């Protein structure tokens, strides 16, 4: 997680977001209550790693270099015993054959309690790797395979757009053999906070938005894969490298990632994208539910933590044409701090280990340890979504009400993508709404088949059965999922003639929408010929010159460099906005007095369309605005100041920014 991406997370720790989270968490708690483990006041349990011991104890490593053994963690009175200390930021911890294996910044360490007193008395250095002292050199793992090889993942260093050259193998997954030999496996990783091996023996890692990473994602890694972050390729020519691809081979034109994969054959597309702000902002850890601990309807699925949004998300995977793809859903919000680590307890509960120091989170505590259980009640949810040749099939946890499930208006289906480029993150691009041609309901009313006008390969599909109810009138606990369609299966076309509950959907209603007022430019004067628009990047034609020129920039800490401006009522204003950040996008939106929070929350709720709208909601409270500016870019807008004096706010409406990034435009007589 790069430091300025971390600052974004800090901004999400705001009252309005907390209110929204609390409302959703209250509904989720009926099915998945959380139990908070008390932590002694003298223990700073900033969780970096976590693993369950076969006897039921919970081992927890911290960013401060300690390992604590939590005895009886299933009770209201757990006991904490210091197992090891004196290490360097332990962000990975695994139990294997009687010992703990800890991943420090620059060392994989085996720790053993040889005399049985509950503390480590034997520290064995298994492997080392280079460090340059860069704060972003986080290291994670280990994951064991059947031959006792261990797999680790390394962040790229951060010196502006994530250069990996500071120390060797940064941005790679490496294998450490039992004898300690370290060898590279796959490259292109940016911030791989989670790495796991599933029950089929396949390795996945979680990724955070940043340079070369349009949004959070989960990728299946195999030997020789390049996961997309170009800076890691600086080590391609090193002895032992599994890469021949060079940085110069990587297209940097902002096209979707699948387009680059047509040119770079070992570029591995994500199995599942996690749309930024719509699902989370910092995917962290993932675990497989092999036993249906969170309900039999989710058996074989995965649970993924998000550090910045303090939440757990759910993921279903399937293989089409030999490649993983699948869908992610919201699951459980409201954890007490930044949710970094997940582990199953021996009773089937899910432990969450948390930290927020320096990274921030919607959970307000600096650190924490909680346990989530399934109440035994069945929520009304989309249990599974499978790709079909002509659309998708949704399996629900309860039978659906046929009247609502057969209405095309009960569903919203959109597809979209992200840019692949060296810039930090990406707006949503190439968004398209899909029409439903037919709806088929299974005999048991648990499966709904949606036949679409088109399913777009390589695109993320937002599937939202917002109006579907269960037979007893329940609405969905979570009414959205995001399916990453890497491959479209062949031979699975719906046969409408053989399904007694097949409904041919009517054509979508045609609604007239007011076209957005665009700025027209006189070709001779190069001035705008329309006035009173909210976004005017060209000076209006009837202006000889502006009455006032204002300049606003940005400074670290999610702030404008000028927090108070003054103009005369009705004056002609030229405003220059300079986004001076080197890795974050911002806008500047001028709003009616006292409405900055309202407009900021409205921007947060825009969904998939948000980035296309520059995160500026269609609201009469919005007076004037820039578009969303990429890092280190500038934009000029023109507007006529309000005629009514007062204190008008200007605010960045990118999700999570609006409470810290604001100022006052004083309009005076």
JSON list of C-alpha atoms in Angstrom, two decimals, residues 213-341:
[
{"chain": "A", "resi": 213, "resn": "UNK", "atom": "CA", "xyz": [-3.13, -1.31, -11.22]},
{"chain": "A", "resi": 214, "resn": "UNK", "atom": "CA", "xyz": [-6.46, 0.27, -12.14]},
{"chain": "A", "resi": 215, "resn": "UNK", "atom": "CA", "xyz": [-8.31, -1.31, -9.22]},
{"chain": "A", "resi": 216, "resn": "UNK", "atom": "CA", "xyz": [-7.95, -4.00, -6.58]},
{"chain": "A", "resi": 217, "resn": "UNK", "atom": "CA", "xyz": [-7.85, -7.54, -7.92]},
{"chain": "A", "resi": 218, "resn": "UNK", "atom": "CA", "xyz": [-7.03, -11.19, -7.24]},
{"chain": "A", "resi": 219, "resn": "UNK", "atom": "CA", "xyz": [-4.79, -13.12, -9.62]},
{"chain": "A", "resi": 220, "resn": "UNK", "atom": "CA", "xyz": [-3.89, -16.79, -9.97]},
{"chain": "A", "resi": 221, "resn": "UNK", "atom": "CA", "xyz": [-0.09, -17.00, -10.20]},
{"chain": "A", "resi": 222, "resn": "UNK", "atom": "CA", "xyz": [1.92, -19.68, -11.97]},
{"chain": "A", "resi": 223, "resn": "UNK", "atom": "CA", "xyz": [5.60, -19.93, -12.80]},
{"chain": "A", "resi": 224, "resn": "UNK", "atom": "CA", "xyz": [6.57, -17.39, -15.43]},
{"chain": "A", "resi": 225, "resn": "UNK", "atom": "CA", "xyz": [3.47, -15.20, -15.02]},
{"chain": "A", "resi": 226, "resn": "UNK", "atom": "CA", "xyz": [3.73, -11.42, -15.26]},
{"chain": "A", "resi": 227, "resn": "UNK", "atom": "CA", "xyz": [0.91, -9.88, -13.17]},
{"chain": "A", "resi": 228, "resn": "UNK", "atom": "CA", "xyz": [1.15, -6.39, -14.64]},
{"chain": "A", "resi": 229, "resn": "UNK", "atom": "CA", "xyz": [3.42, -4.07, -12.64]},
{"chain": "A", "resi": 230, "resn": "UNK", "atom": "CA", "xyz": [6.14, -3.14, -15.11]},
{"chain": "A", "resi": 231, "resn": "UNK", "atom": "CA", "xyz": [8.82, -1.94, -12.67]},
{"chain": "A", "resi": 232, "resn": "UNK", "atom": "CA", "xyz": [9.44, -5.49, -11.43]},
{"chain": "A", "resi": 233, "resn": "UNK", "atom": "CA", "xyz": [10.77, -6.40, -14.87]},
{"chain": "A", "resi": 234, "resn": "UNK", "atom": "CA", "xyz": [14.03, -4.66, -14.12]},
{"chain": "A", "resi": 235, "resn": "UNK", "atom": "CA", "xyz": [15.12, -8.07, -12.76]},
{"chain": "A", "resi": 236, "resn": "UNK", "atom": "CA", "xyz": [14.16, -10.03, -15.90]},
{"chain": "A", "resi": 237, "resn": "UNK", "atom": "CA", "xyz": [17.76, -10.52, -16.98]},
{"chain": "A", "resi": 238, "resn": "UNK", "atom": "CA", "xyz": [19.02, -11.70, -13.60]},
{"chain": "A", "resi": 239, "resn": "UNK", "atom": "CA", "xyz": [20.22, -15.31, -13.25]},
{"chain": "A", "resi": 240, "resn": "UNK", "atom": "CA", "xyz": [17.31, -17.54, -12.26]},
{"chain": "A", "resi": 241, "resn": "UNK", "atom": "CA", "xyz": [14.66, -15.16, -13.60]},
{"chain": "A", "resi": 242, "resn": "UNK", "atom": "CA", "xyz": [11.55, -16.77, -15.08]},
{"chain": "A", "resi": 243, "resn": "UNK", "atom": "CA", "xyz": [11.03, -13.70, -17.27]},
{"chain": "A", "resi": 244, "resn": "UNK", "atom": "CA", "xyz": [12.31, -12.58, -20.64]},
{"chain": "A", "resi": 245, "resn": "UNK", "atom": "CA", "xyz": [9.81, -9.72, -20.86]},
{"chain": "A", "resi": 246, "resn": "UNK", "atom": "CA", "xyz": [11.37, -6.26, -20.57]},
{"chain": "A", "resi": 247, "resn": "UNK", "atom": "CA", "xyz": [9.88, -2.99, -19.33]},
{"chain": "A", "resi": 248, "resn": "UNK", "atom": "CA", "xyz": [10.09, -1.65, -22.87]},
{"chain": "A", "resi": 249, "resn": "UNK", "atom": "CA", "xyz": [7.76, -4.45, -24.03]},
{"chain": "A", "resi": 250, "resn": "UNK", "atom": "CA", "xyz": [4.85, -3.18, -21.93]},
{"chain": "A", "resi": 251, "resn": "UNK", "atom": "CA", "xyz": [2.25, -0.98, -23.68]},
{"chain": "A", "resi": 252, "resn": "UNK", "atom": "CA", "xyz": [1.55, 2.17, -21.66]},
{"chain": "A", "resi": 253, "resn": "UNK", "atom": "CA", "xyz": [-1.33, 3.65, -23.64]},
{"chain": "A", "resi": 254, "resn": "UNK", "atom": "CA", "xyz": [-4.27, 3.39, -21.25]},
{"chain": "A", "resi": 255, "resn": "UNK", "atom": "CA", "xyz": [-6.06, 0.60, -23.11]},
{"chain": "A", "resi": 256, "resn": "UNK", "atom": "CA", "xyz": [-7.65, -2.17, -21.02]},
{"chain": "A", "resi": 257, "resn": "UNK", "atom": "CA", "xyz": [-5.30, -4.80, -19.64]},
{"chain": "A", "resi": 258, "resn": "UNK", "atom": "CA", "xyz": [-6.57, -7.52, -21.98]},
{"chain": "A", "resi": 259, "resn": "UNK", "atom": "CA", "xyz": [-5.39, -5.45, -24.95]},
{"chain": "A", "resi": 260, "resn": "UNK", "atom": "CA", "xyz": [-1.88, -5.39, -23.51]},
{"chain": "A", "resi": 261, "resn": "UNK", "atom": "CA", "xyz": [-2.10, -9.17, -22.96]},
{"chain": "A", "resi": 262, "resn": "UNK", "atom": "CA", "xyz": [-2.54, -9.60, -26.71]},
{"chain": "A", "resi": 263, "resn": "UNK", "atom": "CA", "xyz": [0.98, -8.20, -27.10]},
{"chain": "A", "resi": 264, "resn": "UNK", "atom": "CA", "xyz": [2.58, -9.49, -23.88]},
{"chain": "A", "resi": 265, "resn": "UNK", "atom": "CA", "xyz": [1.83, -13.20, -23.88]},
{"chain": "A", "resi": 266, "resn": "UNK", "atom": "CA", "xyz": [2.80, -13.92, -20.26]},
{"chain": "A", "resi": 267, "resn": "UNK", "atom": "CA", "xyz": [0.71, -11.03, -18.89]},
{"chain": "A", "resi": 268, "resn": "UNK", "atom": "CA", "xyz": [-1.74, -12.72, -16.50]},
{"chain": "A", "resi": 269, "resn": "UNK", "atom": "CA", "xyz": [-5.21, -11.23, -16.30]},
{"chain": "A", "resi": 270, "resn": "UNK", "atom": "CA", "xyz": [-6.87, -11.09, -12.87]},
{"chain": "A", "resi": 271, "resn": "UNK", "atom": "CA", "xyz": [-9.27, -13.86, -11.94]},
{"chain": "A", "resi": 272, "resn": "UNK", "atom": "CA", "xyz": [-11.51, -11.31, -10.20]},
{"chain": "A", "resi": 273, "resn": "UNK", "atom": "CA", "xyz": [-11.44, -7.53, -10.17]},
{"chain": "A", "resi": 274, "resn": "UNK", "atom": "CA", "xyz": [-12.56, -5.70, -7.01]},
{"chain": "A", "resi": 275, "resn": "UNK", "atom": "CA", "xyz": [-13.96, -2.37, -8.28]},
{"chain": "A", "resi": 276, "resn": "UNK", "atom": "CA", "xyz": [-12.37, 0.49, -6.40]},
{"chain": "A", "resi": 277, "resn": "UNK", "atom": "CA", "xyz": [-14.64, 2.14, -3.81]},
{"chain": "A", "resi": 278, "resn": "UNK", "atom": "CA", "xyz": [-17.58, 0.01, -5.03]},
{"chain": "A", "resi": 279, "resn": "UNK", "atom": "CA", "xyz": [-16.23, -3.08, -3.25]},
{"chain": "A", "resi": 280, "resn": "UNK", "atom": "CA", "xyz": [-13.23, -1.88, -1.25]},
{"chain": "A", "resi": 281, "resn": "UNK", "atom": "CA", "xyz": [-10.02, 0.11, -1.56]},
{"chain": "A", "resi": 282, "resn": "UNK", "atom": "CA", "xyz": [-7.26, -2.19, -0.30]},
{"chain": "A", "resi": 283, "resn": "UNK", "atom": "CA", "xyz": [-7.72, -5.94, -0.74]},
{"chain": "A", "resi": 284, "resn": "UNK", "atom": "CA", "xyz": [-5.64, -7.65, 1.91]},
{"chain": "A", "resi": 285, "resn": "UNK", "atom": "CA", "xyz": [-6.08, -11.35, 2.75]},
{"chain": "A", "resi": 286, "resn": "UNK", "atom": "CA", "xyz": [-8.10, -14.29, 1.45]},
{"chain": "A", "resi": 287, "resn": "UNK", "atom": "CA", "xyz": [-9.13, -17.66, 2.85]},
{"chain": "A", "resi": 288, "resn": "UNK", "atom": "CA", "xyz": [-11.06, -20.57, 1.39]},
{"chain": "A", "resi": 289, "resn": "UNK", "atom": "CA", "xyz": [-14.19, -21.90, 3.11]},
{"chain": "A", "resi": 290, "resn": "UNK", "atom": "CA", "xyz": [-13.72, -25.61, 2.42]},
{"chain": "A", "resi": 291, "resn": "UNK", "atom": "CA", "xyz": [-16.35, -26.67, 4.95]},
{"chain": "A", "resi": 292, "resn": "UNK", "atom": "CA", "xyz": [-19.17, -24.15, 4.60]},
{"chain": "A", "resi": 293, "resn": "UNK", "atom": "CA", "xyz": [-18.41, -22.50, 7.94]},
{"chain": "A", "resi": 294, "resn": "UNK", "atom": "CA", "xyz": [-20.28, -19.34, 6.86]},
{"chain": "A", "resi": 295, "resn": "UNK", "atom": "CA", "xyz": [-23.22, -21.40, 5.62]},
{"chain": "A", "resi": 296, "resn": "UNK", "atom": "CA", "xyz": [-23.49, -24.48, 3.37]},
{"chain": "A", "resi": 297, "resn": "UNK", "atom": "CA", "xyz": [-24.60, -22.27, 0.49]},
{"chain": "A", "resi": 298, "resn": "UNK", "atom": "CA", "xyz": [-21.09, -20.69, 0.43]},
{"chain": "A", "resi": 299, "resn": "UNK", "atom": "CA", "xyz": [-19.07, -23.90, 0.74]},
{"chain": "A", "resi": 300, "resn": "UNK", "atom": "CA", "xyz": [-15.99, -23.85, -1.48]},
{"chain": "A", "resi": 301, "resn": "UNK", "atom": "CA", "xyz": [-16.02, -20.07, -1.81]},
{"chain": "A", "resi": 302, "resn": "UNK", "atom": "CA", "xyz": [-13.50, -17.52, -0.57]},
{"chain": "A", "resi": 303, "resn": "UNK", "atom": "CA", "xyz": [-13.53, -14.62, 1.86]},
{"chain": "A", "resi": 304, "resn": "UNK", "atom": "CA", "xyz": [-11.38, -11.57, 1.24]},
{"chain": "A", "resi": 305, "resn": "UNK", "atom": "CA", "xyz": [-10.55, -8.79, 3.69]},
{"chain": "A", "resi": 306, "resn": "UNK", "atom": "CA", "xyz": [-10.25, -5.10, 2.88]},
{"chain": "A", "resi": 307, "resn": "UNK", "atom": "CA", "xyz": [-7.96, -3.12, 5.13]},
{"chain": "A", "resi": 308, "resn": "UNK", "atom": "CA", "xyz": [-9.15, 0.40, 4.30]},
{"chain": "A", "resi": 309, "resn": "UNK", "atom": "CA", "xyz": [-12.87, -0.35, 4.37]},
{"chain": "A", "resi": 310, "resn": "UNK", "atom": "CA", "xyz": [-12.62, -2.64, 7.44]},
{"chain": "A", "resi": 311, "resn": "UNK", "atom": "CA", "xyz": [-14.75, -5.31, 5.82]},
{"chain": "A", "resi": 312, "resn": "UNK", "atom": "CA", "xyz": [-14.93, -8.88, 4.56]},
{"chain": "A", "resi": 313, "resn": "UNK", "atom": "CA", "xyz": [-16.00, -9.60, 0.99]},
{"chain": "A", "resi": 314, "resn": "UNK", "atom": "CA", "xyz": [-17.00, -12.91, -0.59]},
{"chain": "A", "resi": 315, "resn": "UNK", "atom": "CA", "xyz": [-15.71, -14.46, -3.83]},
{"chain": "A", "resi": 316, "resn": "UNK", "atom": "CA", "xyz": [-16.82, -17.39, -5.97]},
{"chain": "A", "resi": 317, "resn": "UNK", "atom": "CA", "xyz": [-14.42, -18.84, -8.55]},
{"chain": "A", "resi": 318, "resn": "UNK", "atom": "CA", "xyz": [-14.98, -21.14, -11.50]},
{"chain": "A", "resi": 319, "resn": "UNK", "atom": "CA", "xyz": [-12.74, -22.37, -14.29]},
{"chain": "A", "resi": 320, "resn": "UNK", "atom": "CA", "xyz": [-13.69, -21.71, -17.91]},
{"chain": "A", "resi": 321, "resn": "UNK", "atom": "CA", "xyz": [-11.34, -22.97, -20.63]},
{"chain": "A", "resi": 322, "resn": "UNK", "atom": "CA", "xyz": [-8.79, -23.78, -17.94]},
{"chain": "A", "resi": 323, "resn": "UNK", "atom": "CA", "xyz": [-8.68, -20.24, -16.53]},
{"chain": "A", "resi": 324, "resn": "UNK", "atom": "CA", "xyz": [-10.00, -18.94, -13.24]},
{"chain": "A", "resi": 325, "resn": "UNK", "atom": "CA", "xyz": [-12.68, -16.26, -13.22]},
{"chain": "A", "resi": 326, "resn": "UNK", "atom": "CA", "xyz": [-15.53, -15.39, -10.94]},
{"chain": "A", "resi": 327, "resn": "UNK", "atom": "CA", "xyz": [-17.49, -12.88, -8.95]},
{"chain": "A", "resi": 328, "resn": "UNK", "atom": "CA", "xyz": [-17.07, -10.86, -5.77]},
{"chain": "A", "resi": 329, "resn": "UNK", "atom": "CA", "xyz": [-19.82, -9.72, -3.41]},
{"chain": "A", "resi": 330, "resn": "UNK", "atom": "CA", "xyz": [-20.04, -7.55, -0.30]},
{"chain": "A", "resi": 331, "resn": "UNK", "atom": "CA", "xyz": [-20.32, -9.63, 2.88]},
{"chain": "A", "resi": 332, "resn": "UNK", "atom": "CA", "xyz": [-19.63, -8.11, 6.34]},
{"chain": "A", "resi": 333, "resn": "UNK", "atom": "CA", "xyz": [-18.79, -4.50, 7.20]},
{"chain": "A", "resi": 334, "resn": "UNK", "atom": "CA", "xyz": [-18.22, -2.88, 10.57]},
{"chain": "A", "resi": 335, "resn": "UNK", "atom": "CA", "xyz": [-14.95, -4.42, 11.79]},
{"chain": "A", "resi": 336, "resn": "UNK", "atom": "CA", "xyz": [-13.21, -2.38, 14.46]},
{"chain": "A", "resi": 337, "resn": "UNK", "atom": "CA", "xyz": [-10.02, -1.49, 12.59]},
{"chain": "A", "resi": 338, "resn": "UNK", "atom": "CA", "xyz": [-8.21, -2.06, 9.30]},
{"chain": "A", "resi": 339, "resn": "UNK", "atom": "CA", "xyz": [-8.84, -5.72, 8.48]},
{"chain": "A", "resi": 340, "resn": "UNK", "atom": "CA", "xyz": [-5.50, -7.14, 7.32]},
{"chain": "A", "resi": 341, "resn": "UNK", "atom": "CA", "xyz": [-5.55, -10.85, 8.25]}
]
